[in-house]
Every structure is written in structure tokens, then in C-alpha cells.
């Protein structure tokens, strides 16, 4: 999917739906005579190396030249300050009730004026790595943030001659290029926590007062996902992989979960003694609604560094780091101090070589969706046979917040929250995602499972339980049992996780979790004037579960 970046004169008119006041203001700022255009990763690296505050470590970048970097390139660290995660409270989306487009357009004009009064940097990348889906994105930041430009060009796809050819051959769609204007130094008494403004229909983002690189990455993906959604794709914040079994058959699965849920562990896990495993990506992809094929949006991985001390083999694949420590080893070399010793949510952009079995597109139709939850009433693996329920459990995905977020206000980080389809970056009505995923289950006939990677009661679900359960499904060895009184659900018995559907205390807790799901669905009927309301009757499947649980509680009381 190639986006539009140039126009015939007769198309530069008010009636052209690509343009809006905010988009036009932002795009114009890219052409100021104060802008320096960075054309490739080598140039970005040389600028980042000399950026004020950057730490050039002594860690060589593996296969640097193959990634468009100088042969002697080293891992660069840049740290932000107090805020080391995404600020969800800063997000404003044009088109949602209560968002004043006129007032925000004026604010953007003022921010653009501030940008043109300073020297700035711009870079271009591709988002989407196959001719079926790719769009061009443009980033604008002030001088001083060269390290973020480098990370942006490494996280997304540099437009090399090879990828320029791919882009030229991609299917065109009537959407404009993405424009992301960011000024981390911007301040406002009206927006003390910063502002991440999205005009998704016009593929424009304005990110103000926010230094964290993840704001640029997820801001870009917010626009790319929304553009894909409008053009026949399912937008996916999850991991996608494919197993090739000894008999040559394939099993293609997607795992959806928030940062810290185990999504990357599941996606990147290998068992070479049993399978060949191909990885699409562990964070961002889209599924074609026409054929079920999948396309990765990024070549690299923006990963937490907490699991990678200097002794980890993964450090070999680091490209840049954010919000981590640096110290001197016994050879006098500047190296990393990770494991979140300095602060939570230390990050790294890892190269695509981290997964040697990496691909950018899977043509085979998706076989199964796994919703990753942290719900202590669920065993390690539950199968969902009813397409409506499969969509509803994605809609009401129960999980916990992570250190990847900058939480504003007093929030219990251990409390269960519902994050629909594990995607807090949606820039359109929730009901549209519900219909997209329901299409996967009904029309594409994808199977559905729930993985609980938290606790079941007081017992921790460990990776060996999760990965072993998935492999049982892949091997077709899984023997499921009915999930008590709830029709359409069954579970895989796992040693150490015994279910007792005669235990009234357990049934009551399970009912409370299901009631939370129903309450969430019902609340969407009125929140934001019903903007996120689900199709009429969505709640009925959950109501039937509650009736069945009431009957079971009564029978065992």
C-alpha cells in the first residue's frame, strides 16, 4: 500500500479529503529553510554520535554495514529524564467527542511557528515491509534530538534503493503520507503532561512536550494502523509467528498482549528440536481481510532492556538504547547497565538479526489468535469455540499496566484493567475493531485461545506452562475439557492448575470477572456519547455466561 506524497496542481484543492488544517500546518513546517533533511542511517548515526548528551559506548553494532551504518558503529545511549514511558493521558484524537479541532488547529499553528524559529531535522522511512502494505512516514524534530532520529530510522525501514523499488511497486491507496511533528521542549500550562495529538483520517501526528522515543514509534504506528484499518486490514498490536512441522504443514498464530504480558517471549520462543519457527514481528503487523495474510510494519524491535544484562547474547543485537545506565568494565570499555537498575522501562532498539528466522510477510492465512491476559480466575490455556465470544474476550482483554507507561495520577498498577485487543493506540471507534476481529473468527475461521500469563489463584503461570500449552495445540495433542457450566469454552488441563467447578468461592470470583466484562461493554454505550459503543446485542453472550454461573453457584451452595 503506497501512500500519496505528491499531487497534481488540480488536486491541491479544498475538496481533497487528504488535506486538513492540522495536516497542512504540519506538512508546511517540513519545508522551512531551517530544516536539515537526513537522507540515510549513516548520516543519522554521525549526527547522533555528536549530539549533546549522547553516550557512545564501546559496544560494536553487529553487522553494522548490512544495516546502513558505518562499519565501526557503536551502540549509542541517550537518556530522557524523569519520564521514561508513554503518557497515555497526553493523547487527543481528532474526531472523538469533546476534542475541539478548531482550538487544537490553532495550538498546532503556534507549535509549528515555534519549530520554524529553531533548527530542525527531518527524516523519511517506510512503515510496512511488503508491497501489500507500506506507507511513507516523515519525522520532524528540533536539533538536539539526533539520537531519536537515528532510533526512528533504525526502528522503521530506511528508504534504500531496494525498498524504494518495493515501494514503487506497492498497491496504491488514496491516503496521504504520514507526517509526525515532535517538539520535546514544548511546554504548556494547559497541557502540563504534554500533548500527543492525532488527526488519523489525515495521517498527521503532533507530539509536544514528550521526550520518550516510544511516543514517536507508537505515534507513527497509531497512524499506520488507522490507515490500514480504513483500507481493508486488521490493525494488530501483537506478535505473529509460524511453525513448520516435520510433515511440512504450517501453523500460523498471533499473540495479543500489552508490554510485559509475555507477548515477545511467546513470539520469539523457538524449539528447533521439534519445529522450524518463522517470526514476523513481536509488536506491530496488519492482517489482510481479503486473504488472512500478514505484513510486519517494522524491521527492528523496540524492546525492554530489563531482561538483558551484559552477559546476555541479546546485547549483541542492540542498535541504540534509551534510559539505561552506562559503566566501565574491567577492560576499560563503556558498557551498559540494564535490568532497570537506573529506572523502569529501560529500552533498546534491537536489529532484525535478533531473530535469524525473520520474515516480513506471511502469505498463509492466520490459523489462530491467542489473547494474553492476567486474570487469576483463568487457567493457563482456554479455548473459545464461539466466534462471538472469541471477539468479546479480545474486546475485554483483562491485563495489568506495565512500566512502559507513564501513569498520570494515582493508579493501582496491580489492578486488573481491560485493554481492548491489547491496543491502547486505536484512533477510531472500538466497534470497528470488534467487527474486524469477528470477521477473522467467522469468515476466516481462525481459532481462538486465551493465555493467562499471570496467576491462577495463588499459583504463578510460568513460561514453561504457556509455551508447553501452545505446543500441545500446534502438535494437535491438546485434549480440552469443558470449562464448567460455560458453553463455548474449554480448557487444557495443566499439572498444578486444578479447576473445581463445585467450589462456590471460585465460581463467585469467576462471575465477578465476567461481570467486569459486561460492565465494560455496557459502559461503552454512553461513554464519549457512545463513540465506542459496540454493535447491539454484543452483551448477550456475556449475560448468558453470568446466568450459567448463577445456576452453578446455586446448585453448589
Coordinates of C-alpha atoms in Angstrom, one line a residue:
X1 CA 0.0 0.0 0.0
X2 CA 1.8 3.1 -1.2
X3 CA 0.7 6.5 0.2
X4 CA 0.5 9.8 -1.6
X5 CA 3.2 12.3 -1.2
X6 CA 3.0 14.4 -4.4
X7 CA 0.0 15.9 -6.1
X8 CA -1.2 17.3 -9.4
X9 CA -1.9 21.0 -9.2
X10 CA -5.6 20.3 -9.8
X11 CA -5.7 18.0 -6.8
X12 CA -4.5 20.7 -4.4
X13 CA -8.0 21.8 -3.6
X14 CA -10.2 22.1 -0.5
X15 CA -12.3 19.1 -1.7
X16 CA -9.3 16.8 -1.5
X17 CA -10.0 14.7 1.6
X18 CA -6.3 14.1 2.2
X19 CA -5.9 17.6 3.5
X20 CA -7.0 19.2 6.7
X21 CA -6.0 22.4 8.6
X22 CA -3.7 20.4 11.0
X23 CA -2.1 18.3 8.3
X24 CA -1.4 21.3 6.1
X25 CA 0.1 23.3 9.0
X26 CA 2.3 20.4 9.9
X27 CA 3.4 19.5 6.4
X28 CA 4.4 23.1 5.7
X29 CA 6.7 23.1 8.7
X30 CA 8.8 20.3 7.0
X31 CA 9.8 22.7 4.1
X32 CA 11.1 25.6 6.2
X33 CA 14.6 26.8 5.4
X34 CA 15.6 25.9 9.0
X35 CA 15.1 22.1 8.2
X36 CA 18.0 19.7 7.6
X37 CA 17.0 16.6 5.8
X38 CA 18.8 13.4 6.9
X39 CA 18.8 11.0 4.0
X40 CA 20.3 7.8 5.4
X41 CA 21.2 5.9 8.5
X42 CA 24.9 6.7 8.2
X43 CA 24.3 10.4 8.3
X44 CA 21.9 10.0 11.2
X45 CA 24.5 8.0 13.1
X46 CA 27.2 10.6 12.6
X47 CA 24.9 13.3 13.9
X48 CA 23.7 11.2 16.8
X49 CA 27.2 10.4 17.8
X50 CA 27.9 14.1 18.3
X51 CA 24.6 15.0 19.8
X52 CA 24.8 16.8 23.2
X53 CA 24.3 14.3 26.0
X54 CA 24.7 11.2 23.8
X55 CA 26.9 8.4 25.3
X56 CA 28.8 6.5 22.6
X57 CA 29.6 3.1 24.2
X58 CA 32.3 0.7 23.2
X59 CA 29.8 -2.0 22.1
X60 CA 30.1 -2.6 18.4
X61 CA 26.9 -2.9 16.3
X62 CA 26.6 -6.4 14.8
X63 CA 26.6 -6.4 11.0
X64 CA 26.5 -2.6 11.0
X65 CA 27.2 -2.2 7.3
X66 CA 24.3 -4.5 6.4
X67 CA 22.1 -2.1 8.3
X68 CA 23.3 1.0 6.6
X69 CA 25.6 2.1 9.4
X70 CA 29.4 2.7 9.4
X71 CA 31.5 -0.5 9.9
X72 CA 32.8 0.8 13.2
X73 CA 29.4 2.0 14.5
X74 CA 28.8 1.6 18.3
X75 CA 25.7 1.5 20.4
X76 CA 24.6 5.0 21.4
X77 CA 22.7 5.7 24.7
X78 CA 20.5 8.7 25.3
X79 CA 18.5 9.2 28.5
X80 CA 15.4 11.3 28.8
X81 CA 15.0 12.4 32.5
X82 CA 12.1 11.8 34.8
X83 CA 9.6 10.4 32.3
X84 CA 10.7 7.1 30.9
X85 CA 7.4 5.8 29.4
X86 CA 4.4 6.6 27.2
X87 CA 2.0 9.2 28.6
X88 CA -1.5 7.9 27.6
X89 CA -3.1 10.9 29.3
X90 CA -1.5 13.2 26.7
X91 CA -3.3 11.6 23.7
X92 CA -6.0 13.6 21.9
X93 CA -7.7 12.2 18.8
X94 CA -9.4 14.5 16.3
X95 CA -12.9 13.1 15.6
X96 CA -13.7 11.9 19.1
X97 CA -16.4 13.7 21.1
X98 CA -15.1 16.6 23.2
X99 CA -12.0 17.1 21.1
X100 CA -12.1 20.7 19.7
X101 CA -10.4 20.5 16.3
X102 CA -10.5 24.3 15.8
X103 CA -8.8 25.1 19.1
X104 CA -6.2 22.4 18.5
X105 CA -5.5 23.6 15.0
X106 CA -4.7 27.0 16.4
X107 CA -2.4 25.3 19.0
X108 CA -0.6 23.4 16.2
X109 CA -0.1 26.6 14.2
X110 CA 1.6 28.1 17.3
X111 CA 3.7 25.0 17.8
X112 CA 4.7 25.0 14.1
X113 CA 5.7 28.6 14.4
X114 CA 8.0 27.7 17.3
X115 CA 9.5 24.9 15.3
X116 CA 10.4 27.2 12.4
X117 CA 12.2 29.6 14.8
X118 CA 14.8 26.9 15.5
X119 CA 16.9 24.5 13.5
X120 CA 15.2 21.2 12.9
X121 CA 15.8 17.8 11.4
X122 CA 13.7 15.6 9.2
X123 CA 13.9 12.0 8.0
X124 CA 11.8 9.7 5.9
X125 CA 11.0 6.0 6.5
X126 CA 8.7 3.3 5.3
X127 CA 6.1 1.7 7.7
X128 CA 5.1 -1.7 6.4
X129 CA 7.5 -4.1 4.7
X130 CA 5.7 -5.7 1.8
X131 CA 4.0 -4.5 -1.4
X132 CA 0.7 -5.4 0.1
X133 CA 1.1 -2.8 2.8
X134 CA 3.6 0.0 3.1
X135 CA 3.2 3.8 3.7
X136 CA 5.8 6.6 3.8
X137 CA 6.3 8.5 7.1
X138 CA 8.1 11.8 7.6
X139 CA 9.5 12.9 11.0
X140 CA 10.4 16.4 12.1
X141 CA 12.2 17.2 15.4
X142 CA 14.4 20.0 16.7
X143 CA 18.2 19.8 16.6
X144 CA 19.4 18.2 19.8
X145 CA 17.3 15.1 19.2
X146 CA 19.5 13.4 16.7
X147 CA 19.5 10.2 18.7
X148 CA 15.8 10.0 18.3
X149 CA 16.1 10.5 14.6
X150 CA 18.6 7.6 14.5
X151 CA 16.4 5.3 16.5
X152 CA 13.5 6.2 14.3
X153 CA 15.4 5.4 11.1
X154 CA 16.6 2.1 12.7
X155 CA 13.2 1.1 14.1
X156 CA 11.4 1.7 10.8
X157 CA 12.6 1.0 7.3
X158 CA 15.3 3.2 5.7
X159 CA 14.3 4.0 2.1
X160 CA 17.2 2.3 0.4
X161 CA 17.3 1.7 -3.4
X162 CA 15.9 -1.8 -2.7
X163 CA 12.9 -0.5 -0.7
X164 CA 12.3 2.4 -3.0
X165 CA 11.7 -0.2 -5.7
X166 CA 9.4 -2.2 -3.5
X167 CA 7.5 1.0 -2.6
X168 CA 7.1 1.9 -6.2
X169 CA 5.6 -1.5 -6.9
X170 CA 3.3 -1.4 -4.0
X171 CA -0.5 -1.2 -4.3
X172 CA -1.5 2.4 -4.1
X173 CA -4.3 3.6 -1.8
X174 CA -6.0 7.0 -1.5
X175 CA -4.2 8.1 1.7
X176 CA -1.5 10.7 2.2
X177 CA 1.9 10.1 3.6
X178 CA 2.3 10.1 7.4
X179 CA 3.6 13.3 9.0
X180 CA 4.9 13.3 12.6
X181 CA 6.0 16.7 14.0
X182 CA 7.6 16.5 17.5
X183 CA 8.9 19.2 19.8
X184 CA 10.0 17.6 23.1
X185 CA 11.0 21.1 24.5
X186 CA 7.4 22.5 24.1
X187 CA 5.7 23.5 27.4
X188 CA 2.1 24.5 28.2
X189 CA 0.2 25.2 31.3
X190 CA -2.9 23.8 29.6
X191 CA -1.1 20.5 28.8
X192 CA 1.3 20.1 31.7
X193 CA 1.8 16.4 30.9
X194 CA 2.4 17.1 27.2
X195 CA 0.2 16.6 24.1
X196 CA 0.1 13.7 21.7
X197 CA -2.4 14.9 19.1
X198 CA -3.6 12.6 16.2
X199 CA -5.6 13.6 13.1
X200 CA -5.8 9.9 12.0
X201 CA -8.0 10.4 8.9
X202 CA -5.4 12.8 7.6
X203 CA -2.3 10.8 8.8
X204 CA -0.9 13.5 11.0
X205 CA 0.6 13.4 14.5
X206 CA 1.8 16.3 16.6
X207 CA 3.8 15.2 19.7
X208 CA 4.6 18.1 22.1
X209 CA 6.5 18.2 25.4
X210 CA 7.3 14.5 25.4
X211 CA 10.9 13.3 25.1
X212 CA 10.4 9.5 25.2
X213 CA 11.3 7.8 21.9
X214 CA 8.3 5.4 22.3
X215 CA 6.0 8.4 21.7
X216 CA 7.4 8.7 18.2
X217 CA 7.3 5.0 17.5
X218 CA 3.8 4.4 18.8
X219 CA 2.6 7.7 17.3
X220 CA 3.7 6.6 13.9
X221 CA 2.1 3.2 14.4
X222 CA -1.1 4.8 15.5
X223 CA -1.4 6.5 12.1
X224 CA -0.2 3.4 10.1
X225 CA -2.7 1.1 11.9
X226 CA -5.5 3.6 11.3
X227 CA -4.7 3.9 7.6
X228 CA -4.5 0.1 7.3
X229 CA -7.9 -0.2 9.1
X230 CA -9.6 2.2 6.7
X231 CA -8.3 0.1 3.7
X232 CA -9.2 -3.5 4.4
X233 CA -6.7 -4.6 7.1
X234 CA -7.0 -5.6 10.7
X235 CA -4.7 -3.5 12.9
X236 CA -2.7 -5.7 15.3
X237 CA -0.6 -4.8 18.4
X238 CA 0.8 -8.3 19.0
X239 CA 3.3 -10.9 17.9
X240 CA 3.0 -13.2 14.8
X241 CA 4.9 -16.4 14.2
X242 CA 4.6 -19.5 12.0
X243 CA 5.5 -23.1 12.9
X244 CA 6.6 -25.6 10.2
X245 CA 6.0 -29.1 11.5
X246 CA 8.1 -32.2 10.5
X247 CA 5.4 -33.2 8.0
X248 CA 5.7 -29.9 6.2
X249 CA 2.4 -28.5 7.5
X250 CA 2.3 -24.9 8.9
X251 CA 0.6 -23.3 11.9
X252 CA 0.3 -19.5 11.9
X253 CA -0.6 -17.8 15.1
X254 CA -0.9 -14.3 16.6
X255 CA -0.5 -13.4 20.3
X256 CA -2.0 -10.2 21.6
X257 CA -0.9 -8.6 24.8
X258 CA 0.4 -5.4 26.4
X259 CA 4.1 -4.8 27.1
X260 CA 5.2 -7.1 29.9
X261 CA 2.5 -9.7 29.3
X262 CA 4.8 -12.2 27.7
X263 CA 4.0 -11.3 24.1
X264 CA 7.6 -11.2 23.0
X265 CA 8.6 -14.3 24.9
X266 CA 5.8 -16.2 23.2
X267 CA 6.5 -14.8 19.7
X268 CA 10.3 -15.3 19.8
X269 CA 10.3 -18.7 21.5
X270 CA 12.0 -21.5 19.5
X271 CA 12.1 -25.3 19.8
X272 CA 14.5 -26.3 17.0
X273 CA 14.3 -30.0 18.0
X274 CA 10.6 -30.0 17.0
X275 CA 9.9 -27.2 14.5
X276 CA 11.2 -24.6 12.2
X277 CA 9.8 -21.3 13.6
X278 CA 9.4 -18.2 11.4
X279 CA 8.9 -14.8 13.2
X280 CA 7.0 -12.0 11.5
X281 CA 7.2 -9.5 14.4
X282 CA 6.6 -9.2 18.1
X283 CA 4.8 -5.9 18.2
X284 CA 3.2 -4.5 15.1
X285 CA 1.6 -6.0 12.0
X286 CA -1.6 -6.0 9.9
X287 CA -3.8 -8.8 8.6
X288 CA -5.4 -8.6 5.2
X289 CA -9.2 -9.0 5.5
X290 CA -9.3 -10.5 2.0
X291 CA -6.9 -13.4 2.4
X292 CA -5.7 -13.5 6.0
X293 CA -2.1 -12.8 5.1
X294 CA 0.0 -10.7 7.5
X295 CA 2.6 -7.9 7.0
X296 CA 5.1 -6.6 9.5
X297 CA 5.3 -2.9 10.0
X298 CA 8.9 -2.6 11.4
X299 CA 12.2 -4.3 10.7
X300 CA 13.6 -3.8 14.2
X301 CA 12.4 -4.5 17.8
X302 CA 11.8 -1.8 20.4
X303 CA 12.3 -3.9 23.5
X304 CA 12.6 -3.6 27.2
X305 CA 16.3 -4.0 28.3
X306 CA 15.5 -5.3 31.8
X307 CA 15.9 -8.9 30.8
X308 CA 19.3 -8.4 29.1
X309 CA 22.3 -7.9 31.4
X310 CA 25.8 -7.5 29.7
X311 CA 26.2 -11.3 29.8
X312 CA 23.1 -11.8 27.6
X313 CA 23.6 -12.9 24.0
X314 CA 20.9 -10.4 23.0
X315 CA 23.1 -7.4 23.7
X316 CA 24.9 -8.3 20.5
X317 CA 21.9 -7.1 18.6
X318 CA 21.4 -3.7 20.3
X319 CA 21.4 -0.7 18.0
X320 CA 20.5 2.2 20.3
X321 CA 19.5 2.4 24.0
X322 CA 17.2 4.7 25.9
X323 CA 17.0 5.3 29.7
X324 CA 19.6 2.7 30.7
X325 CA 22.9 3.1 32.7
X326 CA 26.5 3.0 31.5
X327 CA 29.6 1.9 33.4
X328 CA 33.2 0.8 32.7
X329 CA 34.1 -2.9 32.5
X330 CA 37.4 -4.5 33.5
X331 CA 38.7 -3.8 30.0
X332 CA 38.1 -0.1 30.4
X333 CA 35.2 -0.1 28.0
X334 CA 32.0 1.8 28.3
X335 CA 29.2 -0.8 28.5
X336 CA 25.5 -1.0 29.6
X337 CA 23.9 -1.2 33.0
X338 CA 20.5 -2.6 32.2
X339 CA 17.9 -4.7 34.2
X340 CA 16.1 -1.4 35.1
X341 CA 18.7 -0.6 37.7
X342 CA 18.6 3.1 36.7
X343 CA 14.9 3.3 36.2
X344 CA 11.9 1.3 35.0
X345 CA 11.3 0.7 31.3
X346 CA 14.9 0.9 30.0
X347 CA 14.7 0.3 26.3
X348 CA 16.7 -0.7 23.3
X349 CA 16.2 -0.8 19.5
X350 CA 17.3 -4.3 18.6
X351 CA 18.2 -5.3 15.0
X352 CA 16.2 -7.7 12.9
X353 CA 19.1 -10.1 13.1
X354 CA 18.0 -10.9 16.7
X355 CA 15.5 -13.3 15.1
X356 CA 17.5 -15.1 12.3
X357 CA 14.3 -16.8 11.1
X358 CA 12.7 -13.4 10.5
X359 CA 10.3 -12.7 7.6
X360 CA 8.3 -9.5 6.6
X361 CA 5.2 -11.1 5.2
X362 CA 3.3 -14.4 5.7
X363 CA 1.0 -15.3 2.8
X364 CA -0.6 -18.2 4.6
X365 CA -3.9 -17.4 6.3
X366 CA -3.8 -17.0 10.1
X367 CA -4.8 -20.2 11.9
X368 CA -5.3 -18.9 15.5
X369 CA -5.5 -15.9 17.7
X370 CA -4.2 -16.0 21.3
X371 CA -5.4 -13.3 23.8
X372 CA -2.8 -12.9 26.5
X373 CA -4.4 -12.0 29.9
X374 CA -3.6 -11.7 33.5
X375 CA -6.9 -12.9 35.0
X376 CA -6.4 -15.1 38.2
X377 CA -9.7 -17.0 37.5
X378 CA -8.4 -18.4 34.2
X379 CA -6.1 -21.5 33.8
X380 CA -3.1 -21.3 31.6
X381 CA -5.0 -22.1 28.3
X382 CA -8.7 -21.7 27.5
X383 CA -10.2 -22.5 24.0
X384 CA -13.0 -20.3 22.7
X385 CA -15.2 -22.1 20.2
X386 CA -17.9 -19.4 19.6
X387 CA -16.8 -16.6 17.2
X388 CA -18.8 -14.0 19.1
X389 CA -17.2 -15.0 22.4
X390 CA -13.8 -15.0 20.7
X391 CA -14.3 -11.4 19.7
X392 CA -15.7 -10.5 23.1
X393 CA -12.8 -11.9 25.0
X394 CA -10.4 -9.8 22.8
X395 CA -12.7 -6.8 23.4
X396 CA -12.5 -7.3 27.2
X397 CA -8.9 -8.4 27.4
X398 CA -8.0 -8.3 31.1
X399 CA -4.4 -7.4 32.0
X400 CA -2.3 -5.2 34.1
X401 CA -0.5 -1.9 33.5
X402 CA 3.3 -2.0 32.8
X403 CA 6.3 0.2 33.4
X404 CA 6.2 1.1 29.7
X405 CA 3.5 3.6 30.6
X406 CA 3.9 7.0 32.3
X407 CA 0.8 6.9 34.5
X408 CA -0.6 10.3 35.4
X409 CA -2.4 10.4 38.8
X410 CA -2.9 7.7 41.4
X411 CA -3.3 4.3 39.7
X412 CA -3.0 0.8 41.2
X413 CA -0.5 -0.9 38.9
X414 CA -1.6 -4.3 40.2
X415 CA -5.3 -3.8 39.5
X416 CA -6.8 -5.6 36.5
X417 CA -7.7 -3.4 33.6
X418 CA -9.4 -4.0 30.4
X419 CA -7.5 -3.0 27.3
X420 CA -9.5 -4.0 24.1
X421 CA -7.5 -6.2 21.7
X422 CA -4.3 -5.2 23.7
X423 CA -4.2 -2.0 21.6
X424 CA -4.2 1.3 23.5
X425 CA -3.2 3.1 20.3
X426 CA -6.5 2.8 18.5
X427 CA -7.5 6.1 16.8
X428 CA -11.0 5.1 15.6
X429 CA -14.2 3.7 17.2
X430 CA -13.8 0.5 19.2
X431 CA -16.8 -1.2 17.5
X432 CA -14.9 -1.2 14.2
X433 CA -12.1 -3.3 15.7
X434 CA -14.7 -5.6 17.2
X435 CA -16.2 -6.2 13.7
X436 CA -12.7 -6.7 12.2
X437 CA -11.7 -9.4 14.7
X438 CA -15.1 -11.0 14.5
X439 CA -14.6 -11.3 10.7
X440 CA -11.3 -13.2 11.4
X441 CA -13.2 -15.8 13.5
X442 CA -16.4 -16.0 11.5
X443 CA -15.2 -15.7 7.9
X444 CA -11.5 -16.5 8.0
X445 CA -12.3 -19.3 10.6
X446 CA -9.4 -18.5 12.8
X447 CA -9.3 -20.5 16.1
X448 CA -9.2 -18.6 19.4
X449 CA -7.5 -19.2 22.7
X450 CA -6.9 -17.3 25.9
X451 CA -3.5 -17.5 27.6
X452 CA -3.3 -16.5 31.2
X453 CA 0.3 -15.5 31.9
X454 CA -0.3 -14.1 35.4
X455 CA -1.5 -16.1 38.4
X456 CA -4.2 -18.7 38.6
X457 CA -5.4 -18.2 42.1
X458 CA -2.1 -18.1 44.1
X459 CA -0.1 -20.1 41.5
X460 CA 2.1 -18.3 39.0
X461 CA 1.8 -19.3 35.4
X462 CA 5.4 -19.7 34.1
X463 CA 6.7 -19.5 30.5
X464 CA 7.1 -23.3 30.5
X465 CA 3.3 -23.7 31.1
X466 CA 2.4 -21.2 28.5
X467 CA 4.8 -22.4 25.8
X468 CA 4.0 -26.1 26.6
X469 CA 0.3 -25.4 26.2
X470 CA 0.8 -23.7 22.8
X471 CA 3.0 -26.6 21.6
X472 CA 0.3 -29.0 22.6
X473 CA -2.1 -27.2 20.3
X474 CA 0.4 -27.0 17.5
X475 CA 1.1 -30.7 17.8
X476 CA -2.7 -31.5 18.0
X477 CA -2.1 -33.3 21.2
X478 CA -4.2 -30.9 23.4
X479 CA -7.2 -32.6 25.0
X480 CA -9.6 -30.0 26.2
X481 CA -12.2 -30.3 28.9
X482 CA -15.4 -28.3 29.3
X483 CA -14.9 -25.0 31.2
X484 CA -17.5 -25.9 33.8
X485 CA -21.0 -24.5 33.0
X486 CA -19.9 -22.1 30.3
X487 CA -20.9 -23.2 26.9
X488 CA -18.4 -22.4 24.1
X489 CA -15.3 -22.5 26.4
X490 CA -13.0 -25.4 27.3
X491 CA -9.6 -25.6 29.0
X492 CA -6.4 -27.6 28.7
X493 CA -5.6 -29.4 32.0
X494 CA -2.1 -28.4 33.2
X495 CA -0.4 -30.0 36.2
X496 CA -0.6 -27.7 39.2
X497 CA -3.6 -25.8 38.0
X498 CA -6.6 -27.7 39.1
X499 CA -10.1 -26.3 38.5
X500 CA -13.1 -27.1 40.8
X501 CA -16.4 -26.1 39.3
X502 CA -18.1 -27.1 42.5
X503 CA -16.2 -24.6 44.5
X504 CA -18.6 -21.7 45.2
X505 CA -15.8 -19.3 46.1
X506 CA -14.1 -19.9 42.7
X507 CA -17.4 -19.7 40.8
X508 CA -18.1 -16.4 42.5
X509 CA -14.7 -15.0 41.6
X510 CA -15.2 -16.1 38.0
X511 CA -18.6 -14.5 37.9
X512 CA -17.1 -11.2 39.2
X513 CA -14.6 -11.2 36.3
X514 CA -17.3 -11.9 33.8
X515 CA -19.4 -9.1 35.3
X516 CA -16.5 -6.7 34.9
X517 CA -16.5 -7.6 31.2
X518 CA -20.3 -7.0 30.9
X519 CA -19.9 -3.7 32.8
X520 CA -17.2 -2.6 30.3
X521 CA -19.4 -3.4 27.3
X522 CA -22.4 -1.6 28.8
X523 CA -20.4 1.5 29.8
X524 CA -19.3 2.0 26.1
X525 CA -23.0 2.7 25.2
X526 CA -22.8 6.1 26.9
X527 CA -19.1 7.0 27.3
X528 CA -17.9 9.7 24.9
X529 CA -21.5 10.0 23.7
X530 CA -21.4 6.4 22.6
X531 CA -18.4 6.8 20.3
X532 CA -17.1 3.4 21.3
X533 CA -20.4 1.6 21.5
X534 CA -20.4 -2.0 20.4
X535 CA -22.9 -3.5 18.0
X536 CA -26.4 -4.0 19.5
X537 CA -26.6 -7.4 21.3
X538 CA -22.8 -7.8 21.9
X539 CA -23.5 -8.0 25.6
X540 CA -25.9 -11.0 25.3
X541 CA -23.1 -13.6 25.1
X542 CA -21.7 -12.4 28.4
X543 CA -25.1 -12.3 30.0
X544 CA -25.6 -15.9 29.1
X545 CA -22.3 -16.8 30.9
X546 CA -23.5 -14.9 34.0
X547 CA -26.8 -16.9 34.0
X548 CA -24.9 -20.2 33.7
X549 CA -22.6 -19.2 36.6
X550 CA -25.5 -18.1 38.8
X551 CA -27.1 -21.5 38.2
X552 CA -23.8 -23.3 39.1
X553 CA -23.4 -21.3 42.2
X554 CA -27.0 -22.0 43.3
X555 CA -26.6 -25.8 42.6
X556 CA -23.4 -26.0 44.7
X557 CA -24.5 -23.7 47.6

